[in-house]
CSV table of C-alpha atoms in Angstrom, one decimal:
chain,number,residue,atom,x,y,z
A,134,UNK,CA,106.2,83.0,90.4
A,135,UNK,CA,109.5,82.8,92.2
A,136,UNK,CA,109.4,79.0,92.1
A,137,UNK,CA,109.1,79.1,88.3
A,138,UNK,CA,112.2,81.4,88.1
A,139,UNK,CA,114.2,79.1,90.3
A,140,UNK,CA,113.1,76.0,88.4
A,141,UNK,CA,114.0,77.6,85.1
A,142,UNK,CA,117.5,78.5,86.5
A,143,UNK,CA,118.0,74.9,87.8
A,144,UNK,CA,116.9,73.5,84.4
A,145,UNK,CA,119.5,75.7,82.6
A,146,UNK,CA,122.3,74.4,84.8
A,147,UNK,CA,121.3,70.8,84.1
A,148,UNK,CA,121.3,71.5,80.4
A,149,UNK,CA,124.8,72.9,80.7
A,150,UNK,CA,126.0,69.5,81.9
A,151,UNK,CA,128.5,68.8,84.8
A,152,UNK,CA,132.2,69.1,85.0
A,153,UNK,CA,133.0,70.5,81.6
A,154,UNK,CA,131.9,72.6,78.6
A,155,UNK,CA,128.5,71.8,77.2
A,156,UNK,CA,128.4,69.4,74.3
A,157,UNK,CA,127.9,71.4,71.1
A,158,UNK,CA,126.8,68.3,69.2
A,159,UNK,CA,123.0,68.0,69.4
A,160,UNK,CA,121.5,64.5,69.4
A,161,UNK,CA,119.6,63.6,66.2
A,162,UNK,CA,116.2,65.1,66.1
A,163,UNK,CA,116.8,67.4,69.1
A,164,UNK,CA,116.1,71.2,68.9
A,165,UNK,CA,117.3,74.2,70.9
A,166,UNK,CA,114.5,75.7,73.0
A,167,UNK,CA,113.0,78.6,71.1
A,168,UNK,CA,113.7,82.0,72.6
A,169,UNK,CA,110.7,83.6,74.1
A,170,UNK,CA,109.0,86.2,71.9
A,171,UNK,CA,109.7,89.8,72.7
A,172,UNK,CA,106.8,91.4,74.5
A,173,UNK,CA,106.0,95.0,75.4
A,174,UNK,CA,103.5,95.6,78.3
A,175,UNK,CA,101.8,99.0,78.2
A,176,UNK,CA,101.3,100.0,81.9
A,177,UNK,CA,99.1,103.0,82.6
A,178,UNK,CA,98.8,104.2,86.2
A,179,UNK,CA,98.0,107.4,88.1
A,180,UNK,CA,100.8,107.6,90.7
A,181,UNK,CA,102.2,110.9,89.6
A,182,UNK,CA,104.4,111.6,92.7
A,183,UNK,CA,107.0,109.7,94.7
A,184,UNK,CA,107.5,107.4,96.5
A,185,UNK,CA,104.7,105.6,94.6
A,186,UNK,CA,105.8,106.6,91.1
A,187,UNK,CA,109.4,105.6,91.8
A,188,UNK,CA,108.5,102.3,93.4
A,189,UNK,CA,106.3,101.3,90.5
A,190,UNK,CA,109.2,102.1,88.1
A,191,UNK,CA,111.5,99.9,90.3
A,192,UNK,CA,109.0,97.0,90.2
A,193,UNK,CA,108.8,97.3,86.4
A,194,UNK,CA,112.6,97.0,86.2
A,195,UNK,CA,112.6,94.0,88.6
A,196,UNK,CA,110.0,92.3,86.4
A,197,UNK,CA,112.0,93.0,83.3
A,198,UNK,CA,115.2,91.5,85.0
A,199,UNK,CA,113.3,88.3,85.8
A,200,UNK,CA,111.7,88.2,82.3
A,201,UNK,CA,114.3,89.2,79.7
A,202,UNK,CA,111.8,89.0,76.9
A,203,UNK,CA,109.5,91.6,78.4
A,204,UNK,CA,109.7,95.4,78.3
A,205,UNK,CA,107.3,97.4,80.5
A,206,UNK,CA,106.5,100.7,79.0
A,207,UNK,CA,105.0,103.0,81.7
A,208,UNK,CA,102.6,105.9,81.1
A,209,UNK,CA,101.8,108.1,84.1
A,210,UNK,CA,98.8,110.3,84.1
A,211,UNK,CA,96.9,112.4,86.7
A,212,UNK,CA,93.3,111.4,87.3
A,213,UNK,CA,91.5,113.6,84.8
A,214,UNK,CA,94.1,113.1,82.0
A,215,UNK,CA,93.9,109.4,82.6
A,216,UNK,CA,90.2,109.2,82.3
A,217,UNK,CA,90.2,111.3,79.2
A,218,UNK,CA,92.9,109.2,77.5
A,219,UNK,CA,91.3,106.0,78.6
A,220,UNK,CA,88.0,107.1,77.0
A,221,UNK,CA,89.8,107.8,73.7
A,222,UNK,CA,91.7,104.6,73.9
A,223,UNK,CA,88.7,102.4,74.6
A,224,UNK,CA,86.6,104.2,72.0
A,225,UNK,CA,89.0,102.8,69.5
A,226,UNK,CA,88.3,99.3,70.7
A,227,UNK,CA,91.6,98.8,72.5
A,228,UNK,CA,92.9,99.0,76.1
A,229,UNK,CA,96.4,99.1,77.5
A,230,UNK,CA,98.0,95.9,78.6
A,231,UNK,CA,97.6,96.9,82.3
A,232,UNK,CA,95.8,100.0,83.5
A,233,UNK,CA,94.4,101.6,86.6
A,234,UNK,CA,90.7,101.0,87.4
A,235,UNK,CA,88.4,102.0,90.3
A,236,UNK,CA,86.0,99.3,89.4
A,237,UNK,CA,82.2,99.9,89.5
A,238,UNK,CA,80.2,101.0,86.5
A,239,UNK,CA,83.2,102.0,84.3
A,240,UNK,CA,84.8,98.6,84.6
A,241,UNK,CA,81.5,96.9,84.0
A,242,UNK,CA,81.0,98.8,80.7
A,243,UNK,CA,84.6,97.8,79.7
A,244,UNK,CA,83.9,94.2,80.5
A,245,UNK,CA,80.6,94.2,78.6
A,246,UNK,CA,82.4,95.7,75.6
A,247,UNK,CA,85.0,92.9,75.7
A,248,UNK,CA,87.9,95.3,76.5
A,249,UNK,CA,89.2,93.7,79.6
A,250,UNK,CA,90.3,90.2,80.5
A,251,UNK,CA,88.3,87.9,82.8
A,252,UNK,CA,91.0,87.1,85.5
A,253,UNK,CA,88.9,84.6,87.4
A,254,UNK,CA,90.9,81.6,86.1
A,255,UNK,CA,94.2,83.2,85.0
A,256,UNK,CA,94.8,85.0,88.4
A,257,UNK,CA,93.2,82.2,90.5
A,258,UNK,CA,96.3,81.6,92.6
A,259,UNK,CA,96.3,85.2,94.0
A,260,UNK,CA,92.6,86.1,94.2
A,261,UNK,CA,92.0,84.4,97.6
A,262,UNK,CA,94.8,86.5,99.1
A,263,UNK,CA,92.8,89.7,98.8
A,264,UNK,CA,90.3,90.8,101.4
A,265,UNK,CA,86.6,90.5,100.4
A,266,UNK,CA,86.0,94.3,100.7
A,267,UNK,CA,89.0,95.1,98.5
A,268,UNK,CA,87.8,92.7,95.7
A,269,UNK,CA,84.2,93.8,95.8
A,270,UNK,CA,84.5,96.7,93.3
A,271,UNK,CA,86.2,94.5,90.7
A,272,UNK,CA,83.8,91.6,90.6
A,273,UNK,CA,81.0,91.4,88.1
A,274,UNK,CA,78.5,88.6,88.1
A,275,UNK,CA,80.9,86.5,90.2
A,276,UNK,CA,83.9,87.1,87.9
A,277,UNK,CA,87.0,89.0,88.7
A,278,UNK,CA,88.0,91.7,86.1
A,279,UNK,CA,90.8,93.4,88.1
A,280,UNK,CA,92.9,93.0,91.2
A,281,UNK,CA,93.0,95.6,94.0
A,282,UNK,CA,96.2,97.5,94.9
A,283,UNK,CA,94.7,99.9,97.4
A,284,UNK,CA,91.6,100.6,99.4
A,285,UNK,CA,90.5,103.5,101.6
A,286,UNK,CA,88.0,106.1,102.4
A,287,UNK,CA,87.4,109.8,101.9
A,288,UNK,CA,87.5,111.9,105.0
A,289,UNK,CA,88.7,115.3,106.3
A,290,UNK,CA,92.4,115.8,106.6
A,291,UNK,CA,93.0,118.8,108.8
A,292,UNK,CA,95.6,121.1,110.3
A,293,UNK,CA,95.5,120.6,114.1
A,294,UNK,CA,97.4,123.9,114.7
A,295,UNK,CA,94.9,125.9,112.6
A,296,UNK,CA,91.9,124.3,114.3
A,297,UNK,CA,93.4,125.2,117.7
A,298,UNK,CA,94.0,128.8,116.5
A,299,UNK,CA,90.4,129.1,115.7
A,300,UNK,CA,89.2,127.6,119.0
A,301,UNK,CA,88.0,124.3,117.4
A,302,UNK,CA,88.9,122.0,120.2
A,303,UNK,CA,87.8,118.7,118.5
A,304,UNK,CA,86.8,117.5,115.1
A,305,UNK,CA,83.1,118.1,114.5
A,306,UNK,CA,80.9,115.0,114.6
A,307,UNK,CA,77.7,116.6,113.2
A,308,UNK,CA,77.0,118.8,110.2
A,309,UNK,CA,75.9,121.7,112.2
A,310,UNK,CA,79.1,121.5,114.3
A,311,UNK,CA,81.0,121.4,111.1
A,312,UNK,CA,79.5,124.6,109.8
A,313,UNK,CA,80.2,126.2,113.2
A,314,UNK,CA,83.9,125.1,112.8
A,315,UNK,CA,84.0,126.7,109.4
A,316,UNK,CA,82.6,129.9,110.8
A,317,UNK,CA,85.2,129.9,113.6
A,318,UNK,CA,88.1,129.3,111.2
A,319,UNK,CA,86.9,132.2,109.0
A,320,UNK,CA,86.6,134.5,112.0
A,321,UNK,CA,90.2,133.6,113.0
A,322,UNK,CA,91.4,134.7,109.5
A,323,UNK,CA,92.0,131.0,108.4
A,324,UNK,CA,90.8,129.7,105.1
A,325,UNK,CA,88.7,126.7,106.2
A,326,UNK,CA,88.8,124.4,103.1
A,327,UNK,CA,91.0,123.9,100.1
A,328,UNK,CA,89.1,122.6,96.9
A,329,UNK,CA,90.3,121.7,93.5
A,330,UNK,CA,87.3,123.2,91.7
A,331,UNK,CA,88.8,122.9,88.3
A,332,UNK,CA,88.9,119.1,88.5
A,333,UNK,CA,85.4,118.7,89.8
A,334,UNK,CA,85.7,115.2,91.2
A,335,UNK,CA,86.9,116.5,94.6
A,336,UNK,CA,83.7,118.5,94.9
A,337,UNK,CA,81.4,115.6,94.3
A,338,UNK,CA,82.7,114.0,97.5
A,339,UNK,CA,80.7,116.6,99.5
A,340,UNK,CA,77.3,115.9,97.8
A,341,UNK,CA,77.9,112.2,97.8
A,342,UNK,CA,78.6,112.1,101.5
A,343,UNK,CA,75.7,114.4,102.3
A,344,UNK,CA,73.4,112.1,100.2
A,345,UNK,CA,74.7,109.1,102.2
A,346,UNK,CA,74.2,110.8,105.5
A,347,UNK,CA,70.7,112.2,104.7
A,348,UNK,CA,69.2,109.5,102.5
A,349,UNK,CA,71.3,106.5,103.5
A,350,UNK,CA,73.2,103.9,101.5
A,351,UNK,CA,70.0,102.0,100.4
A,352,UNK,CA,68.6,105.1,98.8
A,353,UNK,CA,71.8,105.5,96.7
A,354,UNK,CA,71.6,101.9,95.6
A,355,UNK,CA,67.9,102.2,94.8
A,356,UNK,CA,68.5,105.5,92.8
A,357,UNK,CA,71.1,103.7,90.8
A,358,UNK,CA,68.5,101.0,89.8
A,359,UNK,CA,65.5,103.3,89.3
A,360,UNK,CA,67.6,106.1,87.7
A,361,UNK,CA,65.8,108.6,89.8
A,362,UNK,CA,67.6,111.0,92.1
A,363,UNK,CA,64.8,113.5,92.5
A,364,UNK,CA,63.7,112.4,95.9
A,365,UNK,CA,63.6,115.0,98.7
A,366,UNK,CA,66.6,113.5,100.6
A,367,UNK,CA,68.8,114.1,97.5
A,368,UNK,CA,67.5,117.6,97.2
A,369,UNK,CA,68.3,118.1,101.0
A,370,UNK,CA,71.9,116.9,100.4
A,371,UNK,CA,72.3,119.7,97.9
A,372,UNK,CA,70.7,122.2,100.3
A,373,UNK,CA,73.2,121.3,103.0
A,374,UNK,CA,76.1,121.7,100.5
A,375,UNK,CA,74.7,125.1,99.4
A,376,UNK,CA,74.7,126.2,103.0
A,377,UNK,CA,78.4,125.4,103.2
A,378,UNK,CA,79.2,127.1,99.9
A,379,UNK,CA,77.3,130.2,101.0
A,380,UNK,CA,79.9,130.6,103.8
A,381,UNK,CA,82.6,131.0,101.1
A,382,UNK,CA,84.9,128.5,102.8
A,383,UNK,CA,87.2,127.8,100.0
A,384,UNK,CA,90.6,129.3,99.0
A,385,UNK,CA,90.7,132.3,96.6
A,386,UNK,CA,90.6,131.1,93.0
A,387,UNK,CA,89.5,127.6,93.9
A,388,UNK,CA,87.4,127.4,90.7
A,389,UNK,CA,90.6,127.2,88.7
A,390,UNK,CA,92.7,125.1,91.2
A,391,UNK,CA,93.9,121.6,90.4
A,392,UNK,CA,94.5,118.9,93.0
A,393,UNK,CA,98.1,117.9,93.0
A,394,UNK,CA,99.9,120.9,91.4
A,395,UNK,CA,102.2,123.2,93.5
A,396,UNK,CA,99.4,125.7,93.9
A,397,UNK,CA,96.6,123.1,94.1
A,398,UNK,CA,94.3,121.8,96.8
A,399,UNK,CA,96.8,119.4,98.4
A,400,UNK,CA,99.6,122.0,98.5
A,401,UNK,CA,97.2,124.7,99.9
A,402,UNK,CA,96.6,122.5,103.0
A,403,UNK,CA,100.2,121.2,103.1
A,404,UNK,CA,101.6,124.8,103.2
A,405,UNK,CA,99.2,125.8,106.0
A,406,UNK,CA,97.1,128.1,103.7
A,407,UNK,CA,93.9,126.2,104.4
A,408,UNK,CA,92.7,124.2,107.4
A,409,UNK,CA,91.4,121.1,105.7
A,410,UNK,CA,90.5,119.1,102.6
A,411,UNK,CA,88.0,116.3,102.0
A,412,UNK,CA,90.1,113.7,100.3
A,413,UNK,CA,91.0,110.0,100.2
A,414,UNK,CA,93.7,108.0,102.0
A,415,UNK,CA,96.4,109.2,99.6
A,416,UNK,CA,96.1,112.8,100.9
A,417,UNK,CA,99.2,112.7,103.2
A,418,UNK,CA,101.5,111.4,100.4
A,419,UNK,CA,100.2,114.1,97.9
A,420,UNK,CA,100.4,116.8,100.5
A,421,UNK,CA,104.0,115.9,101.3
A,422,UNK,CA,105.1,115.8,97.6
A,423,UNK,CA,103.3,119.0,96.6
A,424,UNK,CA,104.1,121.2,99.6
A,425,UNK,CA,105.9,121.5,102.9
A,426,UNK,CA,103.9,118.9,104.7
A,427,UNK,CA,102.2,119.1,108.1
A,428,UNK,CA,103.9,116.3,109.9
A,429,UNK,CA,102.4,115.7,113.4
A,430,UNK,CA,99.9,118.6,112.8
A,431,UNK,CA,98.0,116.5,110.3
A,432,UNK,CA,94.8,114.9,111.6
A,433,UNK,CA,91.9,112.9,110.2
A,434,UNK,CA,88.2,112.7,111.0
A,435,UNK,CA,85.2,111.1,109.2
A,436,UNK,CA,82.5,113.0,107.4
A,437,UNK,CA,80.1,114.3,110.1
A,438,UNK,CA,76.6,112.9,110.7
A,439,UNK,CA,73.6,115.0,109.5
A,440,UNK,CA,71.1,115.5,112.2
A,441,UNK,CA,67.9,113.5,111.4
A,442,UNK,CA,69.5,111.7,108.5
A,443,UNK,CA,69.1,108.0,107.7
A,444,UNK,CA,72.8,107.3,107.3
A,445,UNK,CA,75.3,106.6,110.0
A,446,UNK,CA,78.6,108.4,110.6
A,447,UNK,CA,80.2,104.9,110.4
A,448,UNK,CA,79.1,104.5,106.7
A,449,UNK,CA,82.2,105.0,104.7
A,450,UNK,CA,82.6,106.5,101.2
A,451,UNK,CA,85.6,105.8,99.0
A,452,UNK,CA,87.1,102.9,97.1
A,453,UNK,CA,90.6,102.2,96.0
A,454,UNK,CA,92.6,101.4,93.0
A,455,UNK,CA,93.2,98.3,91.1
A,456,UNK,CA,94.7,97.1,87.8
A,457,UNK,CA,92.8,95.5,84.9
A,458,UNK,CA,94.3,93.7,82.0
A,459,UNK,CA,93.4,94.5,78.4
A,460,UNK,CA,91.5,91.7,76.6
A,461,UNK,CA,94.3,91.4,74.0
A,462,UNK,CA,97.2,91.7,76.4
A,463,UNK,CA,99.8,89.0,76.4
A,464,UNK,CA,100.0,86.3,79.1
A,465,UNK,CA,102.9,88.2,80.7
A,466,UNK,CA,100.4,91.0,81.8
A,467,UNK,CA,98.8,88.6,84.2
A,468,UNK,CA,102.2,87.4,85.4
A,469,UNK,CA,103.0,91.0,86.1
A,470,UNK,CA,99.9,91.4,88.3
A,471,UNK,CA,100.9,88.3,90.2
A,472,UNK,CA,104.5,89.7,90.6
A,473,UNK,CA,103.4,93.1,92.0
A,474,UNK,CA,100.8,91.3,94.3
A,475,UNK,CA,103.5,89.6,96.3
A,476,UNK,CA,102.9,90.4,100.0
A,477,UNK,CA,106.4,91.8,100.3
A,478,UNK,CA,105.8,94.3,97.5
A,479,UNK,CA,102.4,95.2,99.0
A,480,UNK,CA,104.1,95.8,102.3
A,481,UNK,CA,106.5,98.1,100.5
A,482,UNK,CA,103.6,100.1,99.2
A,483,UNK,CA,102.0,100.3,102.6
A,484,UNK,CA,105.1,101.3,104.5
A,485,UNK,CA,105.7,104.1,101.9
A,486,UNK,CA,102.2,105.3,102.5
A,487,UNK,CA,100.7,105.1,99.0
A,488,UNK,CA,98.5,102.1,99.7
A,489,UNK,CA,96.4,100.6,102.5
A,490,UNK,CA,96.1,96.8,103.0
A,491,UNK,CA,94.2,94.8,100.4
A,492,UNK,CA,96.2,91.6,101.0
A,493,UNK,CA,95.2,89.6,104.1
A,494,UNK,CA,97.9,89.6,106.8
A,495,UNK,CA,99.5,92.9,105.8
A,496,UNK,CA,97.5,95.2,108.1
A,497,UNK,CA,100.4,95.5,110.6
A,498,UNK,CA,102.5,97.3,108.0
A,499,UNK,CA,100.5,100.5,108.6
A,500,UNK,CA,102.5,102.6,110.9
A,501,UNK,CA,101.4,106.2,110.0
A,502,UNK,CA,99.2,107.4,112.8
A,503,UNK,CA,96.8,109.3,110.5
A,504,UNK,CA,96.5,106.3,108.1
A,505,UNK,CA,95.9,104.0,111.1
A,506,UNK,CA,92.8,106.2,111.8
A,507,UNK,CA,91.6,105.5,108.2
A,508,UNK,CA,92.2,101.7,108.7
A,509,UNK,CA,90.3,101.8,112.0
A,510,UNK,CA,87.4,103.7,110.4
A,511,UNK,CA,87.3,101.2,107.5
A,512,UNK,CA,87.5,98.2,109.9
A,513,UNK,CA,84.5,99.6,111.9
A,514,UNK,CA,82.5,100.7,108.9
A,515,UNK,CA,78.8,99.9,109.0
A,516,UNK,CA,78.5,100.3,105.2
A,517,UNK,CA,80.5,101.3,102.2
A,518,UNK,CA,79.8,103.3,99.1
A,519,UNK,CA,82.0,103.4,96.0
A,520,UNK,CA,82.8,106.9,94.6
A,521,UNK,CA,79.7,107.9,92.6
A,522,UNK,CA,81.7,108.8,89.5
A,523,UNK,CA,82.9,105.2,89.5
A,524,UNK,CA,79.9,103.4,90.9
A,525,UNK,CA,77.6,104.8,88.2
A,526,UNK,CA,78.0,104.6,84.4
A,527,UNK,CA,80.6,107.2,83.2
A,528,UNK,CA,78.0,109.7,81.8
A,529,UNK,CA,76.1,109.6,85.1
A,530,UNK,CA,79.2,110.0,87.2
A,531,UNK,CA,80.4,112.9,85.0
A,532,UNK,CA,77.0,114.6,85.4
A,533,UNK,CA,77.3,114.2,89.2
A,534,UNK,CA,80.7,115.9,89.1
A,535,UNK,CA,79.5,118.7,86.7
A,536,UNK,CA,76.3,119.5,88.4
A,537,UNK,CA,77.8,119.5,91.9
A,538,UNK,CA,80.5,121.8,90.7
A,539,UNK,CA,77.8,124.2,89.4
A,540,UNK,CA,76.0,124.0,92.7
A,541,UNK,CA,79.1,125.0,94.6
A,542,UNK,CA,79.7,128.1,92.5
A,543,UNK,CA,76.0,129.0,92.5
A,544,UNK,CA,75.2,128.0,88.9
A,545,UNK,CA,72.6,125.4,89.8
A,546,UNK,CA,70.1,124.9,92.6
A,547,UNK,CA,69.8,121.7,94.6
A,548,UNK,CA,66.7,120.8,92.6
A,549,UNK,CA,68.4,121.4,89.3
A,550,UNK,CA,71.3,119.2,90.3
A,551,UNK,CA,69.1,116.1,91.0
A,552,UNK,CA,67.0,116.7,87.8
A,553,UNK,CA,70.2,116.9,85.7
A,554,UNK,CA,71.6,113.7,87.2
A,555,UNK,CA,68.2,111.9,86.7
A,556,UNK,CA,67.9,113.0,83.1
A,557,UNK,CA,71.4,111.7,82.3
A,558,UNK,CA,70.7,108.4,84.2
A,559,UNK,CA,67.5,107.8,82.3
A,560,UNK,CA,69.1,108.5,78.9
A,561,UNK,CA,71.7,105.8,79.5
């Protein structure tokens, strides 16, 4: 990309001639090079807070400066609003020029509907620079339909000071130890967990992880193929989650709480009003932007193992973010992806703590101690499961979110949860 810009600049100097004003008389039959057609790129992303939001805006301006014919129009939406607006947009048969994707079943449906561009050839120069794990969620039948910008895992982000106050000396490694820690926190007058119950997707992390720990990764993959989640291990996952919910561990009013608002899940932890949250690698950044921040009191630990379960504590659950290109987007959209995938820009994202390494050779840019723990857990992961509401078709993922939310508030039993998910899967 940079070589093309330099070459274009050099060519313009040669056209201007040497040692004097350019000749205004054009040779017979010659033509002035046509000005590039004006292009607008619609860029939809979900980084609603700084520094990520501001850095993305800066990158767009930098691209516009290098491409005077291009205007980058940015639309920033939080997760649920983004999903809703994307569903409406794609239902009309159109997609933005560039948009956030988590890969998995949603991206596959968009690809099958002809809404996204196959980037295998167009982005060939940059595809080998991404790690195999980072690219996995965006490849369908050997073709690349998006490029990754972030990867990570979900785990517990906790307040070390509040844990110490409750006499929890170390992060729990088993589910029974975790429930004991919750009880100790409550006994010490500390709200154990913050949860954005209104948005539902944060709650599904608990059931998904418990299903991984009890049934194992292979069972989740098999259920996706057979469209049957009614096995006893999946019921057991719900039973374990009900045992947690029965302890009333969440903040008052969690059913109506959002994630990133000033009174939401992240802020509740950030302001010391709850001891922990189960969230992805972006948690420190969102906590910092929505509340006071915990600084050195912020710690991280993986989701505990379940005694007798088939899954290992080293099996990670999460994903990342990437960008797909709309099928009808101009060629400049792919150029923009190449532009933002420059290793120097990726390092900027890493050092500002809104991305973890997806480009080979940038791992050393991670300096935040808490995020280093995430990278270490990912590096040592024995298996990886994409978010269920992204791995499965949209209707199935939504049913997981909805049913688990009902389980948490007592509206559904563990058996009813798996029946609802299975019925939705079989109707797809």
